[in-house]
Amino acid sequence: MAKTRRKHLMISAVAERFEIHPQTLRLYEREGLLRPTRSAGNTRLYDEESLDRLETILALTRDMGVNLAGVEVILELRDQIAALRRRVEDLEKTVREEGEGSVRVRRAFALVRVKGGPLVKR
C-alpha cells in the first residue's frame, strides 16, 4: 500500500489564510493549543487537522469571546469526547462481532447478581 503524503502549510501561509499575525500562531503553540509538526529545518508545518483546530480556536476567541484558558478547557473536553466516542464505537463493534444473534453476559459483568445453582422455571 502506498503511503499518502499529507499537505502541510508553513506559518506564513496559515497566518495569511486566517488573517492573523504569525506571532499569534506561535502564542497558540506556546499555550499548547496547536501542535504543528516540524520540518527537518525546524519550520512549523500545519496539516489539515491543525487548520481545523485553528478554525475552532478562532471561532471561540473571535466570535464567542472565550479567553485562551477557556479555549484550552473546551478543546480538552472536545478531545475527551472524541476519544470516548471511539471507545464506544469499538465496544459496539466488539459486542456485534461476539454476539451475532445472541447476547451472553458473563457473570462478572451482569447487572444483577447471579447465584450458582439450577435454574428454576416458573
JSON list of C-alpha atoms in Angstrom, two decimals:
[
{"chain": "A", "resi": 1, "resn": "MET", "atom": "CA", "xyz": [0.00, 0.00, 0.00]},
{"chain": "A", "resi": 2, "resn": "ALA", "atom": "CA", "xyz": [1.42, 3.37, -0.99]},
{"chain": "A", "resi": 3, "resn": "LYS", "atom": "CA", "xyz": [1.93, 5.95, 1.74]},
{"chain": "A", "resi": 4, "resn": "THR", "atom": "CA", "xyz": [-0.08, 9.11, 1.11]},
{"chain": "A", "resi": 5, "resn": "ARG", "atom": "CA", "xyz": [1.58, 12.45, 1.76]},
{"chain": "A", "resi": 6, "resn": "ARG", "atom": "CA", "xyz": [-0.45, 14.94, 3.71]},
{"chain": "A", "resi": 7, "resn": "LYS", "atom": "CA", "xyz": [-0.43, 18.56, 2.62]},
{"chain": "A", "resi": 8, "resn": "HIS", "atom": "CA", "xyz": [1.26, 20.95, 5.04]},
{"chain": "A", "resi": 9, "resn": "LEU", "atom": "CA", "xyz": [1.34, 24.75, 5.11]},
{"chain": "A", "resi": 10, "resn": "MET", "atom": "CA", "xyz": [4.03, 26.96, 6.55]},
{"chain": "A", "resi": 11, "resn": "ILE", "atom": "CA", "xyz": [3.27, 29.52, 9.24]},
{"chain": "A", "resi": 12, "resn": "SER", "atom": "CA", "xyz": [3.23, 32.48, 6.84]},
{"chain": "A", "resi": 13, "resn": "ALA", "atom": "CA", "xyz": [0.63, 30.82, 4.58]},
{"chain": "A", "resi": 14, "resn": "VAL", "atom": "CA", "xyz": [-1.56, 29.91, 7.57]},
{"chain": "A", "resi": 15, "resn": "ALA", "atom": "CA", "xyz": [-1.29, 33.43, 9.02]},
{"chain": "A", "resi": 16, "resn": "GLU", "atom": "CA", "xyz": [-2.29, 34.95, 5.69]},
{"chain": "A", "resi": 17, "resn": "ARG", "atom": "CA", "xyz": [-5.14, 32.47, 5.13]},
{"chain": "A", "resi": 18, "resn": "PHE", "atom": "CA", "xyz": [-6.70, 33.18, 8.55]},
{"chain": "A", "resi": 19, "resn": "GLU", "atom": "CA", "xyz": [-5.76, 36.89, 8.65]},
{"chain": "A", "resi": 20, "resn": "ILE", "atom": "CA", "xyz": [-3.76, 36.62, 11.85]},
{"chain": "A", "resi": 21, "resn": "HIS", "atom": "CA", "xyz": [-0.20, 37.53, 12.78]},
{"chain": "A", "resi": 22, "resn": "PRO", "atom": "CA", "xyz": [2.34, 34.66, 12.78]},
{"chain": "A", "resi": 23, "resn": "GLN", "atom": "CA", "xyz": [3.12, 35.60, 16.39]},
{"chain": "A", "resi": 24, "resn": "THR", "atom": "CA", "xyz": [-0.46, 34.64, 17.29]},
{"chain": "A", "resi": 25, "resn": "LEU", "atom": "CA", "xyz": [0.17, 31.15, 15.92]},
{"chain": "A", "resi": 26, "resn": "ARG", "atom": "CA", "xyz": [3.36, 30.94, 17.98]},
{"chain": "A", "resi": 27, "resn": "LEU", "atom": "CA", "xyz": [1.40, 32.01, 21.07]},
{"chain": "A", "resi": 28, "resn": "TYR", "atom": "CA", "xyz": [-1.20, 29.30, 20.46]},
{"chain": "A", "resi": 29, "resn": "GLU", "atom": "CA", "xyz": [1.63, 26.79, 20.18]},
{"chain": "A", "resi": 30, "resn": "ARG", "atom": "CA", "xyz": [3.28, 28.02, 23.42]},
{"chain": "A", "resi": 31, "resn": "GLU", "atom": "CA", "xyz": [-0.09, 27.72, 25.18]},
{"chain": "A", "resi": 32, "resn": "GLY", "atom": "CA", "xyz": [-0.42, 24.15, 23.91]},
{"chain": "A", "resi": 33, "resn": "LEU", "atom": "CA", "xyz": [-3.48, 24.86, 21.78]},
{"chain": "A", "resi": 34, "resn": "LEU", "atom": "CA", "xyz": [-1.78, 23.98, 18.48]},
{"chain": "A", "resi": 35, "resn": "ARG", "atom": "CA", "xyz": [0.88, 21.36, 17.83]},
{"chain": "A", "resi": 36, "resn": "PRO", "atom": "CA", "xyz": [2.31, 21.88, 14.35]},
{"chain": "A", "resi": 37, "resn": "THR", "atom": "CA", "xyz": [4.79, 19.35, 13.06]},
{"chain": "A", "resi": 38, "resn": "ARG", "atom": "CA", "xyz": [8.31, 20.47, 12.22]},
{"chain": "A", "resi": 39, "resn": "SER", "atom": "CA", "xyz": [10.38, 20.06, 9.10]},
{"chain": "A", "resi": 40, "resn": "ALA", "atom": "CA", "xyz": [13.99, 18.90, 9.14]},
{"chain": "A", "resi": 41, "resn": "GLY", "atom": "CA", "xyz": [14.93, 22.59, 9.24]},
{"chain": "A", "resi": 42, "resn": "ASN", "atom": "CA", "xyz": [12.61, 23.16, 12.24]},
{"chain": "A", "resi": 43, "resn": "THR", "atom": "CA", "xyz": [9.96, 25.05, 10.22]},
{"chain": "A", "resi": 44, "resn": "ARG", "atom": "CA", "xyz": [6.44, 24.84, 11.60]},
{"chain": "A", "resi": 45, "resn": "LEU", "atom": "CA", "xyz": [4.16, 22.84, 9.32]},
{"chain": "A", "resi": 46, "resn": "TYR", "atom": "CA", "xyz": [0.39, 22.87, 9.71]},
{"chain": "A", "resi": 47, "resn": "ASP", "atom": "CA", "xyz": [-1.71, 19.97, 8.41]},
{"chain": "A", "resi": 48, "resn": "GLU", "atom": "CA", "xyz": [-5.47, 19.87, 7.79]},
{"chain": "A", "resi": 49, "resn": "GLU", "atom": "CA", "xyz": [-6.16, 18.73, 11.37]},
{"chain": "A", "resi": 50, "resn": "SER", "atom": "CA", "xyz": [-4.19, 21.69, 12.76]},
{"chain": "A", "resi": 51, "resn": "LEU", "atom": "CA", "xyz": [-6.09, 24.07, 10.47]},
{"chain": "A", "resi": 52, "resn": "ASP", "atom": "CA", "xyz": [-9.43, 22.68, 11.65]},
{"chain": "A", "resi": 53, "resn": "ARG", "atom": "CA", "xyz": [-8.32, 23.12, 15.25]},
{"chain": "A", "resi": 54, "resn": "LEU", "atom": "CA", "xyz": [-7.19, 26.69, 14.48]},
{"chain": "A", "resi": 55, "resn": "GLU", "atom": "CA", "xyz": [-10.61, 27.45, 12.98]},
{"chain": "A", "resi": 56, "resn": "THR", "atom": "CA", "xyz": [-12.20, 26.28, 16.23]},
{"chain": "A", "resi": 57, "resn": "ILE", "atom": "CA", "xyz": [-9.82, 28.40, 18.31]},
{"chain": "A", "resi": 58, "resn": "LEU", "atom": "CA", "xyz": [-10.55, 31.48, 16.23]},
{"chain": "A", "resi": 59, "resn": "ALA", "atom": "CA", "xyz": [-14.31, 30.91, 16.35]},
{"chain": "A", "resi": 60, "resn": "LEU", "atom": "CA", "xyz": [-14.16, 30.61, 20.14]},
{"chain": "A", "resi": 61, "resn": "THR", "atom": "CA", "xyz": [-11.95, 33.68, 20.64]},
{"chain": "A", "resi": 62, "resn": "ARG", "atom": "CA", "xyz": [-13.29, 35.98, 17.91]},
{"chain": "A", "resi": 63, "resn": "ASP", "atom": "CA", "xyz": [-16.95, 35.07, 17.71]},
{"chain": "A", "resi": 64, "resn": "MET", "atom": "CA", "xyz": [-17.69, 33.93, 21.25]},
{"chain": "A", "resi": 65, "resn": "GLY", "atom": "CA", "xyz": [-15.21, 35.97, 23.28]},
{"chain": "A", "resi": 66, "resn": "VAL", "atom": "CA", "xyz": [-13.69, 32.96, 25.03]},
{"chain": "A", "resi": 67, "resn": "ASN", "atom": "CA", "xyz": [-10.26, 33.58, 26.56]},
{"chain": "A", "resi": 68, "resn": "LEU", "atom": "CA", "xyz": [-7.34, 31.21, 25.93]},
{"chain": "A", "resi": 69, "resn": "ALA", "atom": "CA", "xyz": [-7.79, 29.39, 29.25]},
{"chain": "A", "resi": 70, "resn": "GLY", "atom": "CA", "xyz": [-11.41, 28.69, 28.28]},
{"chain": "A", "resi": 71, "resn": "VAL", "atom": "CA", "xyz": [-10.35, 27.60, 24.82]},
{"chain": "A", "resi": 72, "resn": "GLU", "atom": "CA", "xyz": [-7.90, 25.14, 26.38]},
{"chain": "A", "resi": 73, "resn": "VAL", "atom": "CA", "xyz": [-10.64, 23.61, 28.54]},
{"chain": "A", "resi": 74, "resn": "ILE", "atom": "CA", "xyz": [-13.09, 23.41, 25.63]},
{"chain": "A", "resi": 75, "resn": "LEU", "atom": "CA", "xyz": [-10.55, 21.77, 23.33]},
{"chain": "A", "resi": 76, "resn": "GLU", "atom": "CA", "xyz": [-9.54, 19.26, 26.02]},
{"chain": "A", "resi": 77, "resn": "LEU", "atom": "CA", "xyz": [-13.19, 18.34, 26.62]},
{"chain": "A", "resi": 78, "resn": "ARG", "atom": "CA", "xyz": [-13.75, 18.03, 22.89]},
{"chain": "A", "resi": 79, "resn": "ASP", "atom": "CA", "xyz": [-10.75, 15.70, 22.59]},
{"chain": "A", "resi": 80, "resn": "GLN", "atom": "CA", "xyz": [-12.01, 13.61, 25.51]},
{"chain": "A", "resi": 81, "resn": "ILE", "atom": "CA", "xyz": [-15.47, 13.32, 23.94]},
{"chain": "A", "resi": 82, "resn": "ALA", "atom": "CA", "xyz": [-13.93, 12.21, 20.64]},
{"chain": "A", "resi": 83, "resn": "ALA", "atom": "CA", "xyz": [-11.85, 9.57, 22.44]},
{"chain": "A", "resi": 84, "resn": "LEU", "atom": "CA", "xyz": [-14.90, 8.31, 24.33]},
{"chain": "A", "resi": 85, "resn": "ARG", "atom": "CA", "xyz": [-16.90, 8.11, 21.09]},
{"chain": "A", "resi": 86, "resn": "ARG", "atom": "CA", "xyz": [-14.15, 5.98, 19.56]},
{"chain": "A", "resi": 87, "resn": "ARG", "atom": "CA", "xyz": [-14.18, 3.69, 22.61]},
{"chain": "A", "resi": 88, "resn": "VAL", "atom": "CA", "xyz": [-17.96, 3.31, 22.44]},
{"chain": "A", "resi": 89, "resn": "GLU", "atom": "CA", "xyz": [-17.75, 2.52, 18.71]},
{"chain": "A", "resi": 90, "resn": "ASP", "atom": "CA", "xyz": [-15.07, -0.10, 19.42]},
{"chain": "A", "resi": 91, "resn": "LEU", "atom": "CA", "xyz": [-17.17, -1.63, 22.19]},
{"chain": "A", "resi": 92, "resn": "GLU", "atom": "CA", "xyz": [-20.27, -1.70, 19.97]},
{"chain": "A", "resi": 93, "resn": "LYS", "atom": "CA", "xyz": [-18.26, -3.39, 17.24]},
{"chain": "A", "resi": 94, "resn": "THR", "atom": "CA", "xyz": [-16.96, -5.99, 19.71]},
{"chain": "A", "resi": 95, "resn": "VAL", "atom": "CA", "xyz": [-20.46, -6.69, 21.01]},
{"chain": "A", "resi": 96, "resn": "ARG", "atom": "CA", "xyz": [-21.78, -7.08, 17.45]},
{"chain": "A", "resi": 97, "resn": "GLU", "atom": "CA", "xyz": [-18.94, -9.39, 16.46]},
{"chain": "A", "resi": 98, "resn": "GLU", "atom": "CA", "xyz": [-19.13, -11.54, 19.59]},
{"chain": "A", "resi": 99, "resn": "GLY", "atom": "CA", "xyz": [-22.90, -11.51, 19.92]},
{"chain": "A", "resi": 100, "resn": "GLU", "atom": "CA", "xyz": [-24.08, -12.21, 16.37]},
{"chain": "A", "resi": 101, "resn": "GLY", "atom": "CA", "xyz": [-27.65, -13.02, 17.24]},
{"chain": "A", "resi": 102, "resn": "SER", "atom": "CA", "xyz": [-27.49, -13.84, 20.91]},
{"chain": "A", "resi": 103, "resn": "VAL", "atom": "CA", "xyz": [-26.04, -11.74, 23.66]},
{"chain": "A", "resi": 104, "resn": "ARG", "atom": "CA", "xyz": [-24.49, -13.60, 26.55]},
{"chain": "A", "resi": 105, "resn": "VAL", "atom": "CA", "xyz": [-23.33, -11.73, 29.59]},
{"chain": "A", "resi": 106, "resn": "ARG", "atom": "CA", "xyz": [-20.60, -13.24, 31.70]},
{"chain": "A", "resi": 107, "resn": "ARG", "atom": "CA", "xyz": [-21.39, -13.41, 35.40]},
{"chain": "A", "resi": 108, "resn": "ALA", "atom": "CA", "xyz": [-18.67, -10.92, 36.21]},
{"chain": "A", "resi": 109, "resn": "PHE", "atom": "CA", "xyz": [-20.40, -8.28, 34.06]},
{"chain": "A", "resi": 110, "resn": "ALA", "atom": "CA", "xyz": [-24.04, -9.00, 34.91]},
{"chain": "A", "resi": 111, "resn": "LEU", "atom": "CA", "xyz": [-26.05, -6.10, 36.30]},
{"chain": "A", "resi": 112, "resn": "VAL", "atom": "CA", "xyz": [-27.92, -8.46, 38.62]},
{"chain": "A", "resi": 113, "resn": "ARG", "atom": "CA", "xyz": [-26.04, -10.84, 40.88]},
{"chain": "A", "resi": 114, "resn": "VAL", "atom": "CA", "xyz": [-26.33, -14.37, 39.53]},
{"chain": "A", "resi": 115, "resn": "LYS", "atom": "CA", "xyz": [-26.18, -17.07, 42.16]},
{"chain": "A", "resi": 116, "resn": "GLY", "atom": "CA", "xyz": [-25.00, -20.55, 41.34]},
{"chain": "A", "resi": 117, "resn": "GLY", "atom": "CA", "xyz": [-27.42, -23.45, 41.27]},
{"chain": "A", "resi": 118, "resn": "PRO", "atom": "CA", "xyz": [-30.09, -24.81, 38.97]},
{"chain": "A", "resi": 119, "resn": "LEU", "atom": "CA", "xyz": [-32.37, -22.51, 37.01]},
{"chain": "A", "resi": 120, "resn": "VAL", "atom": "CA", "xyz": [-35.99, -22.68, 38.07]},
{"chain": "A", "resi": 121, "resn": "LYS", "atom": "CA", "xyz": [-38.79, -22.10, 35.58]},
{"chain": "A", "resi": 122, "resn": "ARG", "atom": "CA", "xyz": [-41.96, -20.52, 36.87]}
]
